[in-house]
XYZ file of C-alpha atoms in Angstrom:
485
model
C -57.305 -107.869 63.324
C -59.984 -110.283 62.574
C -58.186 -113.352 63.221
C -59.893 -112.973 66.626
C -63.452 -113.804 65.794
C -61.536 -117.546 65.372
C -60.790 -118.485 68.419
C -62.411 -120.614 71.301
C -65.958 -118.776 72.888
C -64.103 -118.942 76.417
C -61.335 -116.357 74.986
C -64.141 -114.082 73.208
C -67.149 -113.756 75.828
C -68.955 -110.531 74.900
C -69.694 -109.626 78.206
C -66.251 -108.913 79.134
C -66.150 -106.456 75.748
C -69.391 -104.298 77.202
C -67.510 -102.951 80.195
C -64.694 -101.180 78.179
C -67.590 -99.734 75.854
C -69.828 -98.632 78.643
C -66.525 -96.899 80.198
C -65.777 -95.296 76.659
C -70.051 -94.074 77.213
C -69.126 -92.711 80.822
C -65.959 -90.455 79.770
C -68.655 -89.223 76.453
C -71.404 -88.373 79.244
C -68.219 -86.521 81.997
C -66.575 -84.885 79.399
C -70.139 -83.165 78.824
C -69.842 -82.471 82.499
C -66.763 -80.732 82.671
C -67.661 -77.854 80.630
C -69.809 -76.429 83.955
C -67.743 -78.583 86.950
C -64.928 -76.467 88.933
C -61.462 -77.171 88.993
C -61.778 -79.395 91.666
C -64.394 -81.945 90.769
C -62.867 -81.817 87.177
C -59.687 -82.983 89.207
C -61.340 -86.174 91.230
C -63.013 -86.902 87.555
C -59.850 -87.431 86.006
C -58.665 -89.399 88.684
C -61.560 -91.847 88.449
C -61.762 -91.991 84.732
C -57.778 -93.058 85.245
C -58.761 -95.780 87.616
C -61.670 -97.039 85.241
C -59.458 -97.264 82.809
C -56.927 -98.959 84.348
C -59.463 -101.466 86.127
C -60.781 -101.996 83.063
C -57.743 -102.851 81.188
C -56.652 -105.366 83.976
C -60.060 -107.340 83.710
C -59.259 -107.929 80.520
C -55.279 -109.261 80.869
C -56.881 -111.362 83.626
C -59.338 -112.920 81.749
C -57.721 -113.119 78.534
C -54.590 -115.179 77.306
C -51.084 -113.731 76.564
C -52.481 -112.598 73.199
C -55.298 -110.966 74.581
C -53.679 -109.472 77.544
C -51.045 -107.858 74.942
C -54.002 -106.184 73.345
C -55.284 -104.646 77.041
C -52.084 -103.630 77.454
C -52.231 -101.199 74.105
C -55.770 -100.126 75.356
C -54.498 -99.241 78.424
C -52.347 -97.210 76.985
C -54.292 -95.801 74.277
C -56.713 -94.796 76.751
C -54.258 -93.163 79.226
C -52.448 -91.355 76.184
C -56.334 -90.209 75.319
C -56.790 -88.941 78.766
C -53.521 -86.874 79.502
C -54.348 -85.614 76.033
C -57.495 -84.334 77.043
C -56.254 -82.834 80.222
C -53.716 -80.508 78.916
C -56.027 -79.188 76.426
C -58.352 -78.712 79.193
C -55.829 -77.328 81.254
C -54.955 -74.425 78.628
C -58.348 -73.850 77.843
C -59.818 -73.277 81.528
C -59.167 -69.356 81.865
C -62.261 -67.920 80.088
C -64.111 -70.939 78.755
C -66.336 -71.682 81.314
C -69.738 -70.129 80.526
C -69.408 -69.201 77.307
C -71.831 -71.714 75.317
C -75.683 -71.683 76.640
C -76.326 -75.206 75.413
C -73.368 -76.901 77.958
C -70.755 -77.362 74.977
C -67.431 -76.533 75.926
C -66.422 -73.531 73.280
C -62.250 -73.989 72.901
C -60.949 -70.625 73.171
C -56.956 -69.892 72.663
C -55.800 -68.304 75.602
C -54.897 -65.069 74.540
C -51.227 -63.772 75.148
C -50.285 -60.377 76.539
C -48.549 -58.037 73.526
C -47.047 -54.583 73.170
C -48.935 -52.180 73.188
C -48.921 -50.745 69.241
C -48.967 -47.031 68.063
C -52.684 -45.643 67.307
C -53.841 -43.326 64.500
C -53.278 -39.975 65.450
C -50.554 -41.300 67.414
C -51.100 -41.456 71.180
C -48.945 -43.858 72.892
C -45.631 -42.911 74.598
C -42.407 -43.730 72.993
C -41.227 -46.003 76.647
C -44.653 -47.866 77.086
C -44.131 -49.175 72.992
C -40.490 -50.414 74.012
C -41.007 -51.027 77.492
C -37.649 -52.998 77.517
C -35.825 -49.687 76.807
C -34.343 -50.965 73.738
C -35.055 -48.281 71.346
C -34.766 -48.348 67.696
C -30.939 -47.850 66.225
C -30.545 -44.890 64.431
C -28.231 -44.990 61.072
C -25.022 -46.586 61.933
C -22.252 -45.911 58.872
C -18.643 -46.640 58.794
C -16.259 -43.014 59.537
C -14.755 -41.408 55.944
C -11.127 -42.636 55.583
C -8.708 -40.549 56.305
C -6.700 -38.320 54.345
C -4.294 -40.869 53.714
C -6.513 -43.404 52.820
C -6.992 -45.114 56.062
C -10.061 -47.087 56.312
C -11.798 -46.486 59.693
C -13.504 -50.091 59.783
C -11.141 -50.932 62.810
C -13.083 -48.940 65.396
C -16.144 -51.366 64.611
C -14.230 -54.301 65.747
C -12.045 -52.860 68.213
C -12.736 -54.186 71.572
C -11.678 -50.734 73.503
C -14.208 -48.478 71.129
C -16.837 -51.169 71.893
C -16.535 -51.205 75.825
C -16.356 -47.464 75.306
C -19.575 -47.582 73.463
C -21.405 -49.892 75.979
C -20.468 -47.378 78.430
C -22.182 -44.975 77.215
C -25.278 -46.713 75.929
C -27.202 -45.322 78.460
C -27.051 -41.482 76.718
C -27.554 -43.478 73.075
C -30.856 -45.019 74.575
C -31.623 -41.438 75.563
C -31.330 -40.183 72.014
C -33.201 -42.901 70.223
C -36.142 -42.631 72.399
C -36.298 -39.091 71.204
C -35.497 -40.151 67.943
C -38.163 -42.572 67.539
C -41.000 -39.769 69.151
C -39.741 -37.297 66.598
C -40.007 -39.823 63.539
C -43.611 -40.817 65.001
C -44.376 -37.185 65.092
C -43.365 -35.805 61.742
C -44.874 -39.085 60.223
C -48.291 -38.161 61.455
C -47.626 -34.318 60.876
C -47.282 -35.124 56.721
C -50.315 -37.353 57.076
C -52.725 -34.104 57.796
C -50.781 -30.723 56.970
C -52.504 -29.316 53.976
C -52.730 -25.730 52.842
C -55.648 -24.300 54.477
C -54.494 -24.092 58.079
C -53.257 -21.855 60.076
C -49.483 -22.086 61.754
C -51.043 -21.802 65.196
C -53.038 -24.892 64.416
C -50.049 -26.791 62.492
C -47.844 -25.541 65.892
C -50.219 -26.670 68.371
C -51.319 -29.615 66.756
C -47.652 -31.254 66.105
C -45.956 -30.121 70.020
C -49.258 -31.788 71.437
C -48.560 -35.041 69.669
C -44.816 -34.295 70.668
C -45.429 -33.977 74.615
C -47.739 -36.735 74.206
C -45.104 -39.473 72.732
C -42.193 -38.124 74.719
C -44.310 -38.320 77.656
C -43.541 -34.742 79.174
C -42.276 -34.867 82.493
C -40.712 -31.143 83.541
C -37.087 -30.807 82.305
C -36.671 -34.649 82.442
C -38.379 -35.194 79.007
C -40.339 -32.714 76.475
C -40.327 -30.384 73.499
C -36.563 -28.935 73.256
C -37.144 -25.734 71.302
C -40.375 -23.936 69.859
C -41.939 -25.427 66.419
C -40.394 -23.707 63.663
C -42.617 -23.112 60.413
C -40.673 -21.015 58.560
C -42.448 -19.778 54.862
C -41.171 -18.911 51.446
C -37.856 -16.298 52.182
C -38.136 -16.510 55.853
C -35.524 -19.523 56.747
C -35.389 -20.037 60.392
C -36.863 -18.902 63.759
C -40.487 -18.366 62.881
C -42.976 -19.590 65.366
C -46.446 -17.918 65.457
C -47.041 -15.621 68.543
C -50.885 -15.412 70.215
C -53.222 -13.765 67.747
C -51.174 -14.395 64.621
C -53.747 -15.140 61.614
C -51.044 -16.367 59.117
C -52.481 -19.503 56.764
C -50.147 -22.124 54.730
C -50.684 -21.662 51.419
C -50.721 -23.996 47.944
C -47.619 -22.322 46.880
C -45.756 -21.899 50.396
C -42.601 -23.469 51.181
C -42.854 -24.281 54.798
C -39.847 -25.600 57.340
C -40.869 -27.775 59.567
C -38.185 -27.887 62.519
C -38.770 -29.018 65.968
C -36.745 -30.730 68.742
C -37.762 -33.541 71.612
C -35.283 -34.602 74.489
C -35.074 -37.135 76.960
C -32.830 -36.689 79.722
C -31.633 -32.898 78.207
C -30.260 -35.261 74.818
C -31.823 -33.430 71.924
C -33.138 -34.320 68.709
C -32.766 -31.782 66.174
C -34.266 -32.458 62.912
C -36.394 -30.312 60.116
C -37.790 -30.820 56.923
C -39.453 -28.984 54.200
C -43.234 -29.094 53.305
C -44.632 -28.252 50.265
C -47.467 -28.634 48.191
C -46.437 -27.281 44.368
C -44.257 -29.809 42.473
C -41.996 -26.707 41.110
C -40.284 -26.741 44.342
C -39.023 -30.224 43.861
C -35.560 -28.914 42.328
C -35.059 -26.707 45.388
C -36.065 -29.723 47.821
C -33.883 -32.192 46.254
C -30.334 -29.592 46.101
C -30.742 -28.948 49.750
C -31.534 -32.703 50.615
C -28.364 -33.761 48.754
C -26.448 -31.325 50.344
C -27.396 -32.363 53.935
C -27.029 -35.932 53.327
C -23.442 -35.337 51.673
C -22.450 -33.477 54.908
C -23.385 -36.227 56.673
C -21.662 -38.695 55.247
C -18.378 -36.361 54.959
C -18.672 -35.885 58.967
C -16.666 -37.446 61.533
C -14.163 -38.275 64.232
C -11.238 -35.825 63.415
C -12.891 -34.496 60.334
C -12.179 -30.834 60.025
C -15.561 -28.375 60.497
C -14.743 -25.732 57.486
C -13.756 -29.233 55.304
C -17.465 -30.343 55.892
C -18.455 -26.937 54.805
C -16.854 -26.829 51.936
C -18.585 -30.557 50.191
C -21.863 -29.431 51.405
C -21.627 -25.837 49.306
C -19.993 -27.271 46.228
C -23.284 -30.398 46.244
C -25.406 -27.543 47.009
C -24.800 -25.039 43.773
C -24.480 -28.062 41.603
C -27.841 -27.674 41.231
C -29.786 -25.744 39.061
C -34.370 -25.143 39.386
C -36.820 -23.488 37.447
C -39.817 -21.994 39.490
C -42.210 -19.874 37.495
C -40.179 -19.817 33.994
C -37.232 -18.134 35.675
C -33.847 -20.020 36.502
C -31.981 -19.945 39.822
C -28.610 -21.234 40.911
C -29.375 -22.749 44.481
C -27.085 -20.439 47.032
C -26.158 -22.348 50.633
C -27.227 -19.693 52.828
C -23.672 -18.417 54.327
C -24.904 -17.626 58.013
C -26.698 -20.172 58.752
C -24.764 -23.001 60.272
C -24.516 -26.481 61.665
C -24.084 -27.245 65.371
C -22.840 -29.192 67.914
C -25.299 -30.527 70.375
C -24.613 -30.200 74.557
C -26.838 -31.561 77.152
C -29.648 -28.865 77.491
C -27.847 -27.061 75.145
C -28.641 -26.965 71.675
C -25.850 -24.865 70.542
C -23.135 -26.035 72.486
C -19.953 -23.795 70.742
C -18.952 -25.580 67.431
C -20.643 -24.620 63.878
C -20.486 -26.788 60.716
C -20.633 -23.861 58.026
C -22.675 -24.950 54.638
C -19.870 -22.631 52.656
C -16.052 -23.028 52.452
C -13.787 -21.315 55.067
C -14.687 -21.143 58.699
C -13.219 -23.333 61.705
C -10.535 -25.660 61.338
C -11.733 -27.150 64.544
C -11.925 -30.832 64.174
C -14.824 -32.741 65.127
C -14.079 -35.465 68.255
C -15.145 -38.837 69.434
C -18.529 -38.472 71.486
C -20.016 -35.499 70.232
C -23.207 -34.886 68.820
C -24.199 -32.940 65.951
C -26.696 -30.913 63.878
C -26.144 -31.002 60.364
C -28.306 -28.930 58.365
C -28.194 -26.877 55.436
C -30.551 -24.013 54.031
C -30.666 -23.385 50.293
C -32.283 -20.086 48.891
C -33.203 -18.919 45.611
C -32.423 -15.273 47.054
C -29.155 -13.853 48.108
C -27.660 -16.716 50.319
C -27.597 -14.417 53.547
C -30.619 -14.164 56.037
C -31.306 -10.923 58.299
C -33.528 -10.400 61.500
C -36.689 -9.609 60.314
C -40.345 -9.759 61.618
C -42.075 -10.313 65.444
C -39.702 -11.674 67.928
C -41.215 -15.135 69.240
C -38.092 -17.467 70.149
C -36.333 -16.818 73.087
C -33.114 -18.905 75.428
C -31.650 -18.449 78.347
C -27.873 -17.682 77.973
C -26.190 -20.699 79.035
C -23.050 -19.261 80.354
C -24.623 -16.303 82.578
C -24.666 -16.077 85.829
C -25.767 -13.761 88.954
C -27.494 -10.660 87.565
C -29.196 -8.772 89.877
C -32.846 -7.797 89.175
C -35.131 -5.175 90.107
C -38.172 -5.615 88.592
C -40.482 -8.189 90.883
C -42.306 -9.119 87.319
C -39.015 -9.940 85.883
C -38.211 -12.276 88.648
C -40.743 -14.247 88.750
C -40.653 -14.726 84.912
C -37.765 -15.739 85.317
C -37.958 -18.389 88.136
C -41.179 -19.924 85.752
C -38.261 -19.798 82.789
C -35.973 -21.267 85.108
C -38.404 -24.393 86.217
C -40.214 -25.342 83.064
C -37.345 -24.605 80.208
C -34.131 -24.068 81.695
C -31.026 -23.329 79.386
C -33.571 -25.074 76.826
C -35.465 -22.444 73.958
C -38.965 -21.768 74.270
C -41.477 -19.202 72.748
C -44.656 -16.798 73.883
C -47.040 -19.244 73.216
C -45.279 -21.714 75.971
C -45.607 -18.684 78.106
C -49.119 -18.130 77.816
C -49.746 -21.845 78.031
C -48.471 -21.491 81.332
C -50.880 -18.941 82.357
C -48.469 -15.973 82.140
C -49.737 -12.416 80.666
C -48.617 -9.034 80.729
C -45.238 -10.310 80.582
C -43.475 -8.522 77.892
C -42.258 -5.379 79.624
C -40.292 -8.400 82.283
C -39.489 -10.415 79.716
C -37.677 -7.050 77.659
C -35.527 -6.658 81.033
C -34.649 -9.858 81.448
C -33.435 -9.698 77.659
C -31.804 -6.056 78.509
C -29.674 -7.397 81.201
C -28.034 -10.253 78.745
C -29.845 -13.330 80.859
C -32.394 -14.398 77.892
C -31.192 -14.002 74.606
C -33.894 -13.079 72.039
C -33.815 -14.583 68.194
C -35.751 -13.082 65.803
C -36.813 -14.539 62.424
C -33.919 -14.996 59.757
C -34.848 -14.083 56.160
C -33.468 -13.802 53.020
C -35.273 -11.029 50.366
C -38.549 -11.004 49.728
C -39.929 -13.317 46.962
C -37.136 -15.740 47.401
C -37.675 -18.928 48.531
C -35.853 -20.946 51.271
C -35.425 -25.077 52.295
C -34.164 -26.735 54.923
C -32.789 -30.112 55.717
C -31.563 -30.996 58.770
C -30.615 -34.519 61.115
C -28.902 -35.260 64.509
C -25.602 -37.454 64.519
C -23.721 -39.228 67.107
C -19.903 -39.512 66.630
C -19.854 -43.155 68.789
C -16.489 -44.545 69.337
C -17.651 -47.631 67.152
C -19.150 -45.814 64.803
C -21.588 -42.985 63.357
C -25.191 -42.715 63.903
C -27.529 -40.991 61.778
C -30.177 -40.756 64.999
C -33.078 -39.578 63.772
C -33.191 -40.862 60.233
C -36.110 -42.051 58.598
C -37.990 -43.685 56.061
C -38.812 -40.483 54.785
C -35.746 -38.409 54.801
């Protein structure tokens, strides 16, 4: 205020206004300082500029009068306020900033924090080091179908028993999701570079390499669950290429895509259908619908031929045109659905896609595959073409064997698949050769069970949808659904 410049000369002697100003010059010239000085000496240089400034303010109260001591005692403050100010910022800039700027200015840097680690393109990173915390993206949840007498099944969400239940097993959920989430990674970057052109070794290769990658393959603890299926045109199921095949996708191929991961032995199994030719949409869409339908008509105490039954009657709804001619979309009648075990992918339960079968009921904690072929053919697949997928029968137990080769394929089946499928091409991955006289035996005696390629007639053409479900007390989760199917 300038009512100031008023007053007596004993209450306004400029020299006691220089010393304030010559401290204000001294924290200018320090501050410069700091940029270079240590920790320490910045330390003692706060602690003097503190004492400066509170010398400084007391010269003034003592010299001044009640009016002029109030105002020392607001540029004490100021001044203090300035200088704790100064040292936080300092103290959140130090890591880093120290050497930075060649002509002795302090550059402010923001301390930079330490994130997730984020997915790269291809995709690279493990599934557990992008959710470190183990809490692994929810799958689908959806309410249960009522009843058949109406009964809403809401109450198990809310239900404090189903929820404790739930929570108990969260530990086998987390398992699930974390394959979940490596298979939707997968098949994202699989539609991002499949193309006609290739060959199915390559599109094989390529896709369980990204697979082991994200799962982060460690022996039977985590890995690929079953062999890459590629299926094309009339061929429906259980087509993976052997060493040496020279097969090529093609514009007008329609290719299923179906491959498994697991954590812990708890197995994703989910397919698609690729194609390039928009005539194929029709046949795409009916078998889509159909899978989705079946899905939503599963659950706890839901009767298995029941589900069978909506999924056929969606399915031949549906009518396509491919190449002028007209085709009623058949469910392909022996092909199924299946319930999911621990290391076992078919674990004794099929969900038909036609009317009649099991009136087994479905039942609180079970897992399931749900999927659903359509063909433009007869609707009934046969064993056709070069063996390549091959499982160890789940129930067997001692069989004696005589062949030494046989033996010791089957202690390498034993320690790198299990009860879990796998094909040639894992076998010759692993360094094995001249093994198919042992591996003939070990089929022969009923331990490994062979399964061919399933086809419908030639010229027809086949799709396949397919997702994993969990029947949780609480609730049902579509696992491994995605933004794309």
């Amino acid at each position: 205020m300038r009512h100031f410049a008023a007053q007596p000369p004993i209450m306004a002697e400029p020299q006691h206004e220089v010393e304030p100003q010559l401290l204000n010059g001294d924290d200018l010239s320090e501050a410069r300082e700091d940029a270079d000085a240590p920790g320490c000496a910045k330390k003692k240089r706060r602690k003097k500029k503190r004492s400066k400034a509170a010398g400084a303010a007391g010269t003034s109260e003592a010299e001044g009068d009640g009016e002029a001591g109030g105002a020392g005692d607001v540029r004490k403050q100021l001044e203090l306020q300035t200088l704790d100010d100064k040292e936080r910022e300092e103290d959140g800039e130090e890591d880093g900033d120290e050497g930075d700027n060649s002509a002795g200015k302090k550059k402010k840097k923001k301390k930079k924090k330490k994130g997730l680690k984020v997915q790269t393109d291809p995709p690279s990173v493990p599934i557990c080091e992008l959710y470190p915390n183990g809490d692994f993206p929810v799958g689908e949840e959806c309410e249960y179908p009522p009843s058949k007498d109406g009964r809403s099944a809401a109450w198990r969400t809310s239900s404090e028993e189903k929820r404790a239940l739930d929570r108990a097993n969260e530990e086998t959920w987390s398992d699930f999701r974390q394959a979940a989430e490596a298979h939707r990674q997968v098949r994202a970057s699989v539609r991002s570079w499949i193309q006609p052109g290739l060959t199915m070794i390559d599109i094989c290769e390529r896709l369980e390499d990204c697979s082991r990658r994200l799962i982060k393959e460690n022996g039977l603890l985590a890995g690929l669950a079953f062999p890459t299926g590629c299926s094309i045109n009339h061929c429906a199921a259980h087509y993976t290429p052997n060493a040496g095949d020279p097969t090529v996708l093609r514009y007008d191929d329609v290719c299923k895509i179906d491959f498994g991961t697991h954590i812990n032995g708890r197995i994703i199994d989910c397919a698609f259908t690729v194609t390039f030719n928009p005539k194929y949409d029709g046949l795409l869409e009916a078998v889509r619908d159909a899978t989705n339908t079946g899905i939503r008509f599963a659950g706890i105490d839901v009767r298995l031929c029941d589900v069978g039954e909506t999924i056929q009657e969606v399915m031949e709804s549906y009518e396509v045109e491919i190449d002028g001619k007209t085709y009623q979309v058949k469910p392909i009648r022996n092909l199924n659905g299946h319930s999911i075990g621990q290391y076992r992918i078919h674990s004794g339960k099929t969900v038909p896609i036609v009317k009649g079968g099991e009136a087994t009921r479905m039942e609180e904690g079970e897992t399931y595959a749900i999927e659903t072929f359509g063909s433009t053919g007869r609707g009934a697949v046969h064993d056709d073409m070069e063996c390549s997928h091959y499982m160890k029968n789940f129930s067997v137990g001692h069989v004696p064997i005589r062949l030494p080769r046989a033996k010791h394929l089957l202690n390498v089946i034993n320690e790198n698949f299990g009860t879990l499928a796998f094909c040639r091409r894992w076998l010759d991955r692993l360094g094995e050769s001249k093994y198919l006289m042992a591996l003939k035996n070990l089929c022969d005696l009923g331990i490994i069970d062979p399964y061919p390629p399933l086809c419908d007639i030639k010229g027809s053409y086949t799709a396949q949808y397919e997702h994993t479900i969990l029947l949780r007390p609480t609730c049902k989760e579509v696992v491994s659904r995605g933004d794309d199917y």
